[in-house]
Amino acid sequence: MNSTDLSVLKSAVNWLQAGHSVAIATVVQTWGSAPRPVGSWLAIRSDGQVAGSVSGGCVEDDLISRVQTEILTRDTPEMVVYGVSQEEASRFGLPCGGTLRLLVEPKPELTILEQLLASISSHQITKRSVNIATGESTLEPGTRNDEFACNDKEMRTTYGPRWRMVIIGAGQLSQYTADFAIASDFEVIVIDPREEYAEGLNRPDITFIQGMPDDVLLEIGVDPHTAVVALTHDPKLDDMALMEALKSSAFYVGALGSKKNTQKRKERLLEFDVSKEEVEKLYGPVGLSIGALTPPEIAVSILAEVIAVKYGARLPKKE
């Protein structure tokens, strides 16, 4: 779940807990050049307050009005379609004749949303199924391979925790990497036991943990939504972290260093409790080969490689 939709979920929970009437709209189908992808959320409060977006602003005003005057008076979900005709698409500002199909739930269940938020916060993948005839919803464990589905009877959406990047080391390169990761919607955790680096990471948008990286990785838990990037260039810190990261379910594990140093690192790791298959999961030298020289350029190459692996894109061979 990205930070925008997570914010929508939190807002909906807070509003319902405060006693407000709230409707939740989900993008269930798009045609043409629709601005927001399937699964995007918008929470609408009875007084017109909103959180999230389903169209980037094209249809929100009309939808808010429909929710306030019609939909919130009902007990069951309603399917709302915008842009059926070219004329309507133009009226609502949908690009290239785009069309949106939305499922609007006027009575989302607070207990279900609270449980969903708790599951996401504890880094569990959860599937939510909504009965379109009754509006009732259920939760069950999900997998990363589950796909969004909606038919006349049911909508099924799978929500996972935010993608995380755990950075080992708090030096200059780590700070640039953290900045680009945050801009790419990753939750960022930086681990470094060294006193002299603690002050530079005193930022509200980064979780800085001062401790031995291998111990901290075990404490925070590493899941399939986590990337681990070792950037201290100090084998005492990087190697210990990599031992734990490579044995975990992290979708990406990378380490700074030349080809020669990467080969030596792999040989060292094999001397410990790390299998050959696990060692081969290591991305090193870290980052795509784009000729990067400066810390910001190297950080760009790191994020590019992490994002490519995240989406299963083919990576160019490193020279």
CSV table of C-alpha atoms in Angstrom, one decimal:
chain,number,residue,atom,x,y,z
A,1,MET,CA,0.0,0.0,0.0
A,2,ASN,CA,1.4,3.4,-0.9
A,3,SER,CA,1.6,6.3,1.5
A,4,THR,CA,-1.4,8.0,-0.1
A,5,ASP,CA,-3.8,5.1,0.3
A,6,LEU,CA,-2.5,4.4,3.8
A,7,SER,CA,-3.2,8.0,4.7
A,8,VAL,CA,-6.8,7.6,3.3
A,9,LEU,CA,-7.3,4.5,5.5
A,10,LYS,CA,-6.0,6.3,8.6
A,11,SER,CA,-8.3,9.2,7.9
A,12,ALA,CA,-11.3,7.0,7.4
A,13,VAL,CA,-10.7,5.2,10.6
A,14,ASN,CA,-10.2,8.4,12.6
A,15,TRP,CA,-13.3,10.0,11.1
A,16,LEU,CA,-15.5,6.9,11.9
A,17,GLN,CA,-14.1,6.7,15.4
A,18,ALA,CA,-15.1,10.3,15.9
A,19,GLY,CA,-18.6,9.5,14.8
A,20,HIS,CA,-18.7,11.0,11.3
A,21,SER,CA,-20.5,9.4,8.4
A,22,VAL,CA,-17.9,8.3,5.8
A,23,ALA,CA,-18.1,6.8,2.3
A,24,ILE,CA,-15.1,5.1,0.7
A,25,ALA,CA,-14.8,5.1,-3.1
A,26,THR,CA,-12.4,2.6,-4.9
A,27,VAL,CA,-11.3,2.7,-8.5
A,28,VAL,CA,-12.4,-0.7,-9.8
A,29,GLN,CA,-12.0,-0.2,-13.5
A,30,THR,CA,-10.5,2.3,-16.0
A,31,TRP,CA,-10.6,2.8,-19.7
A,32,GLY,CA,-8.4,5.1,-21.7
A,33,SER,CA,-6.0,7.5,-20.0
A,34,ALA,CA,-7.4,7.4,-16.5
A,35,PRO,CA,-5.4,9.5,-14.0
A,36,ARG,CA,-5.5,7.1,-11.0
A,37,PRO,CA,-4.8,3.3,-11.1
A,38,VAL,CA,-7.2,0.5,-10.1
A,39,GLY,CA,-7.5,0.2,-6.3
A,40,SER,CA,-7.0,3.9,-5.6
A,41,TRP,CA,-9.0,5.1,-2.6
A,42,LEU,CA,-11.0,8.3,-1.7
A,43,ALA,CA,-12.6,8.8,1.6
A,44,ILE,CA,-15.5,11.3,1.8
A,45,ARG,CA,-16.9,12.7,5.0
A,46,SER,CA,-20.5,13.8,5.3
A,47,ASP,CA,-19.4,17.5,5.6
A,48,GLY,CA,-17.4,17.3,2.4
A,49,GLN,CA,-13.9,16.7,3.8
A,50,VAL,CA,-11.9,14.2,1.6
A,51,ALA,CA,-8.8,12.2,1.8
A,52,GLY,CA,-7.1,10.7,-1.2
A,53,SER,CA,-8.1,10.8,-4.9
A,54,VAL,CA,-9.7,8.7,-7.6
A,55,SER,CA,-9.1,11.0,-10.6
A,56,GLY,CA,-6.6,13.6,-9.7
A,57,GLY,CA,-9.4,16.1,-9.2
A,58,CYS,CA,-11.5,15.6,-12.3
A,59,VAL,CA,-14.6,14.1,-10.8
A,60,GLU,CA,-14.1,14.6,-7.1
A,61,ASP,CA,-16.5,17.6,-6.7
A,62,ASP,CA,-19.3,15.8,-8.4
A,63,LEU,CA,-18.7,12.6,-6.5
A,64,ILE,CA,-18.7,14.5,-3.1
A,65,SER,CA,-22.0,16.1,-4.0
A,66,ARG,CA,-23.5,12.7,-4.9
A,67,VAL,CA,-22.2,11.1,-1.7
A,68,GLN,CA,-23.6,13.9,0.4
A,69,THR,CA,-27.1,14.0,-1.2
A,70,GLU,CA,-27.6,10.4,-2.2
A,71,ILE,CA,-25.1,7.7,-1.4
A,72,LEU,CA,-24.7,8.3,2.3
A,73,THR,CA,-28.5,7.7,2.7
A,74,ARG,CA,-28.1,4.2,1.5
A,75,ASP,CA,-26.9,1.0,3.2
A,76,THR,CA,-25.3,-0.8,0.3
A,77,PRO,CA,-22.5,0.0,-2.1
A,78,GLU,CA,-23.2,1.8,-5.4
A,79,MET,CA,-21.3,1.5,-8.7
A,80,VAL,CA,-20.6,5.0,-10.2
A,81,VAL,CA,-19.2,5.5,-13.7
A,82,TYR,CA,-17.8,8.7,-15.1
A,83,GLY,CA,-16.9,9.3,-18.8
A,84,VAL,CA,-19.1,6.9,-20.5
A,85,SER,CA,-19.4,9.2,-23.5
A,86,GLN,CA,-16.8,11.5,-25.0
A,87,GLU,CA,-19.0,14.5,-24.0
A,88,GLU,CA,-19.1,13.4,-20.3
A,89,ALA,CA,-15.4,12.7,-20.3
A,90,SER,CA,-14.7,16.2,-21.6
A,91,ARG,CA,-17.1,17.7,-19.1
A,92,PHE,CA,-15.3,16.1,-16.2
A,93,GLY,CA,-11.8,16.8,-17.6
A,94,LEU,CA,-10.9,13.1,-18.0
A,95,PRO,CA,-7.9,13.0,-20.4
A,96,CYS,CA,-8.1,11.2,-23.8
A,97,GLY,CA,-11.7,10.2,-23.2
A,98,GLY,CA,-10.8,8.2,-20.1
A,99,THR,CA,-13.5,6.5,-18.1
A,100,LEU,CA,-13.6,5.6,-14.4
A,101,ARG,CA,-15.7,3.0,-12.7
A,102,LEU,CA,-15.9,3.4,-8.9
A,103,LEU,CA,-17.4,1.3,-6.1
A,104,VAL,CA,-18.6,3.6,-3.4
A,105,GLU,CA,-19.3,2.1,0.1
A,106,PRO,CA,-21.6,4.3,2.2
A,107,LYS,CA,-21.3,2.2,5.3
A,108,PRO,CA,-17.7,0.9,5.6
A,109,GLU,CA,-17.3,-1.2,8.8
A,110,LEU,CA,-15.0,0.5,11.3
A,111,THR,CA,-13.9,-2.8,13.0
A,112,ILE,CA,-12.8,-4.2,9.6
A,113,LEU,CA,-10.9,-1.0,8.7
A,114,GLU,CA,-9.2,-1.0,12.1
A,115,GLN,CA,-8.1,-4.6,11.7
A,116,LEU,CA,-6.9,-3.8,8.2
A,117,LEU,CA,-4.8,-0.9,9.5
A,118,ALA,CA,-3.4,-3.0,12.3
A,119,SER,CA,-2.4,-5.7,9.8
A,120,ILE,CA,-0.7,-3.3,7.5
A,121,SER,CA,1.1,-1.7,10.4
A,122,SER,CA,2.5,-5.1,11.4
A,123,HIS,CA,3.7,-5.7,7.9
A,124,GLN,CA,1.1,-8.4,7.0
A,125,ILE,CA,-0.4,-8.7,3.5
A,126,THR,CA,-4.2,-8.8,3.8
A,127,LYS,CA,-7.0,-9.3,1.4
A,128,ARG,CA,-10.3,-7.5,1.9
A,129,SER,CA,-13.4,-8.8,0.2
A,130,VAL,CA,-16.6,-6.7,-0.1
A,131,ASN,CA,-20.0,-8.2,-0.8
A,132,ILE,CA,-21.5,-5.6,-3.3
A,133,ALA,CA,-25.1,-6.7,-2.5
A,134,THR,CA,-24.8,-6.2,1.3
A,135,GLY,CA,-21.8,-4.0,1.8
A,136,GLU,CA,-20.3,-6.5,4.3
A,137,SER,CA,-16.6,-7.1,4.1
A,138,THR,CA,-14.2,-9.7,5.4
A,139,LEU,CA,-10.4,-10.0,5.8
A,140,GLU,CA,-8.1,-12.9,5.2
A,141,PRO,CA,-4.3,-13.4,4.7
A,142,GLY,CA,-3.2,-12.4,1.2
A,143,THR,CA,-0.1,-12.8,-1.0
A,144,ARG,CA,1.9,-10.5,-3.2
A,145,ASN,CA,0.6,-12.4,-6.2
A,146,ASP,CA,-3.1,-11.6,-5.5
A,147,GLU,CA,-4.6,-9.3,-8.1
A,148,PHE,CA,-7.4,-6.8,-7.7
A,149,ALA,CA,-10.7,-8.2,-8.9
A,150,CYS,CA,-14.3,-6.9,-9.1
A,151,ASN,CA,-17.4,-8.4,-10.6
A,152,ASP,CA,-21.1,-7.9,-10.0
A,153,LYS,CA,-21.0,-9.7,-6.7
A,154,GLU,CA,-17.7,-9.0,-5.0
A,155,MET,CA,-14.7,-6.7,-4.9
A,156,ARG,CA,-11.4,-8.2,-3.7
A,157,THR,CA,-8.4,-6.0,-2.9
A,158,THR,CA,-5.1,-7.0,-1.4
A,159,TYR,CA,-3.3,-4.5,0.8
A,160,GLY,CA,0.3,-4.8,1.9
A,161,PRO,CA,2.6,-2.8,4.1
A,162,ARG,CA,4.5,0.2,2.7
A,163,TRP,CA,7.6,-0.7,0.8
A,164,ARG,CA,10.6,-0.2,3.2
A,165,MET,CA,14.2,0.6,2.5
A,166,VAL,CA,16.6,-0.2,5.3
A,167,ILE,CA,20.0,1.6,4.9
A,168,ILE,CA,23.0,0.4,6.7
A,169,GLY,CA,25.2,3.5,7.5
A,170,ALA,CA,24.4,7.1,8.0
A,171,GLY,CA,27.0,8.8,5.8
A,172,GLN,CA,26.5,11.3,3.0
A,173,LEU,CA,25.6,8.7,0.4
A,174,SER,CA,23.0,7.2,2.8
A,175,GLN,CA,21.4,10.6,3.2
A,176,TYR,CA,21.0,11.1,-0.6
A,177,THR,CA,19.7,7.6,-0.9
A,178,ALA,CA,17.2,8.2,1.8
A,179,ASP,CA,16.0,11.3,0.1
A,180,PHE,CA,15.4,9.6,-3.2
A,181,ALA,CA,13.8,6.6,-1.4
A,182,ILE,CA,11.4,8.9,0.4
A,183,ALA,CA,10.5,10.7,-2.8
A,184,SER,CA,9.8,7.2,-4.3
A,185,ASP,CA,7.3,6.5,-1.5
A,186,PHE,CA,9.5,4.1,0.6
A,187,GLU,CA,9.5,4.1,4.4
A,188,VAL,CA,13.1,4.7,5.3
A,189,ILE,CA,15.0,3.2,8.2
A,190,VAL,CA,18.7,4.0,8.7
A,191,ILE,CA,20.9,1.9,11.0
A,192,ASP,CA,24.3,3.0,12.3
A,193,PRO,CA,25.9,2.3,15.7
A,194,ARG,CA,28.5,5.1,15.4
A,195,GLU,CA,27.9,8.2,17.6
A,196,GLU,CA,29.4,10.6,15.1
A,197,TYR,CA,26.7,9.9,12.5
A,198,ALA,CA,23.7,10.2,14.8
A,199,GLU,CA,23.1,13.9,14.6
A,200,GLY,CA,22.9,14.1,10.8
A,201,LEU,CA,19.8,11.8,10.7
A,202,ASN,CA,17.7,13.7,13.2
A,203,ARG,CA,14.8,14.0,10.7
A,204,PRO,CA,11.1,13.3,11.2
A,205,ASP,CA,10.8,11.5,7.8
A,206,ILE,CA,13.6,9.0,8.6
A,207,THR,CA,13.6,6.4,11.4
A,208,PHE,CA,17.2,6.4,12.7
A,209,ILE,CA,18.2,3.4,14.9
A,210,GLN,CA,21.6,3.5,16.6
A,211,GLY,CA,22.6,-0.1,17.1
A,212,MET,CA,24.5,-3.0,15.5
A,213,PRO,CA,22.8,-3.6,12.1
A,214,ASP,CA,22.5,-7.3,12.3
A,215,ASP,CA,20.7,-7.1,15.7
A,216,VAL,CA,18.4,-4.3,14.6
A,217,LEU,CA,17.4,-6.2,11.4
A,218,LEU,CA,16.3,-9.1,13.6
A,219,GLU,CA,14.4,-6.7,15.9
A,220,ILE,CA,12.5,-4.8,13.2
A,221,GLY,CA,11.8,-7.9,11.0
A,222,VAL,CA,12.6,-8.0,7.3
A,223,ASP,CA,9.7,-9.0,4.9
A,224,PRO,CA,9.2,-9.2,1.1
A,225,HIS,CA,8.4,-5.5,1.0
A,226,THR,CA,11.8,-4.6,2.4
A,227,ALA,CA,15.0,-3.6,0.6
A,228,VAL,CA,18.3,-3.6,2.5
A,229,VAL,CA,21.2,-1.5,1.2
A,230,ALA,CA,24.6,-1.6,3.0
A,231,LEU,CA,26.5,1.6,2.4
A,232,THR,CA,29.1,2.0,5.2
A,233,HIS,CA,31.9,0.5,3.2
A,234,ASP,CA,33.0,-1.0,6.6
A,235,PRO,CA,33.0,-4.9,6.5
A,236,LYS,CA,32.5,-5.0,10.2
A,237,LEU,CA,29.1,-3.3,9.8
A,238,ASP,CA,28.0,-4.2,6.3
A,239,ASP,CA,28.9,-7.9,6.4
A,240,MET,CA,27.1,-8.6,9.6
A,241,ALA,CA,24.0,-6.9,8.3
A,242,LEU,CA,24.2,-8.7,5.0
A,243,MET,CA,24.4,-12.1,6.8
A,244,GLU,CA,20.9,-11.5,8.2
A,245,ALA,CA,19.5,-9.7,5.2
A,246,LEU,CA,20.4,-12.4,2.7
A,247,LYS,CA,18.8,-15.1,4.9
A,248,SER,CA,15.6,-13.0,5.1
A,249,SER,CA,12.7,-12.6,2.6
A,250,ALA,CA,13.9,-9.1,1.6
A,251,PHE,CA,13.1,-8.5,-2.1
A,252,TYR,CA,16.4,-6.7,-2.6
A,253,VAL,CA,19.8,-6.8,-0.8
A,254,GLY,CA,22.6,-4.6,-2.1
A,255,ALA,CA,26.0,-3.5,-0.9
A,256,LEU,CA,28.4,-0.7,-1.9
A,257,GLY,CA,31.8,-1.7,-3.3
A,258,SER,CA,33.8,-2.5,-6.4
A,259,LYS,CA,33.5,-5.7,-8.4
A,260,LYS,CA,36.7,-6.9,-6.7
A,261,ASN,CA,35.4,-6.0,-3.2
A,262,THR,CA,32.0,-7.6,-3.9
A,263,GLN,CA,33.7,-10.9,-4.9
A,264,LYS,CA,35.8,-10.8,-1.7
A,265,ARG,CA,32.6,-10.0,0.4
A,266,LYS,CA,30.8,-13.0,-1.1
A,267,GLU,CA,33.8,-15.2,-0.3
A,268,ARG,CA,33.7,-14.0,3.3
A,269,LEU,CA,30.0,-14.5,3.6
A,270,LEU,CA,30.3,-18.1,2.5
A,271,GLU,CA,32.6,-18.7,5.5
A,272,PHE,CA,29.7,-17.9,7.8
A,273,ASP,CA,26.1,-19.3,8.0
A,274,VAL,CA,25.1,-18.1,4.5
A,275,SER,CA,24.5,-20.5,1.7
A,276,LYS,CA,25.8,-20.1,-1.9
A,277,GLU,CA,22.2,-19.5,-3.1
A,278,GLU,CA,21.7,-16.8,-0.5
A,279,VAL,CA,25.0,-15.1,-1.3
A,280,GLU,CA,24.0,-15.0,-5.0
A,281,LYS,CA,21.0,-12.9,-4.0
A,282,LEU,CA,23.4,-10.0,-3.3
A,283,TYR,CA,23.3,-7.1,-5.7
A,284,GLY,CA,26.8,-5.7,-5.9
A,285,PRO,CA,28.3,-3.4,-6.8
A,286,VAL,CA,25.0,-1.8,-5.7
A,287,GLY,CA,23.1,0.3,-8.3
A,288,LEU,CA,22.6,0.3,-12.0
A,289,SER,CA,25.7,0.9,-14.2
A,290,ILE,CA,25.0,4.5,-15.3
A,291,GLY,CA,28.4,5.9,-14.9
A,292,ALA,CA,27.5,7.5,-11.6
A,293,LEU,CA,30.4,9.2,-9.8
A,294,THR,CA,29.0,11.6,-7.2
A,295,PRO,CA,27.0,10.6,-4.1
A,296,PRO,CA,23.7,12.0,-5.5
A,297,GLU,CA,24.3,10.1,-8.8
A,298,ILE,CA,25.2,6.9,-7.0
A,299,ALA,CA,22.0,7.3,-5.0
A,300,VAL,CA,20.0,7.6,-8.2
A,301,SER,CA,21.5,4.4,-9.5
A,302,ILE,CA,20.7,2.6,-6.3
A,303,LEU,CA,17.0,3.7,-6.4
A,304,ALA,CA,16.8,2.8,-10.0
A,305,GLU,CA,18.0,-0.7,-9.4
A,306,VAL,CA,15.8,-1.2,-6.3
A,307,ILE,CA,12.7,0.0,-8.2
A,308,ALA,CA,13.5,-2.2,-11.2
A,309,VAL,CA,13.7,-5.3,-8.9
A,310,LYS,CA,10.6,-4.2,-7.0
A,311,TYR,CA,8.6,-4.3,-10.3
A,312,GLY,CA,10.4,-7.3,-11.8
A,313,ALA,CA,11.9,-5.3,-14.6
A,314,ARG,CA,14.8,-6.8,-16.6
A,315,LEU,CA,18.2,-5.4,-15.4
A,316,PRO,CA,21.0,-4.6,-17.7
A,317,LYS,CA,24.2,-6.7,-17.3
A,318,LYS,CA,26.8,-4.9,-15.2
A,319,GLU,CA,30.0,-4.2,-17.1
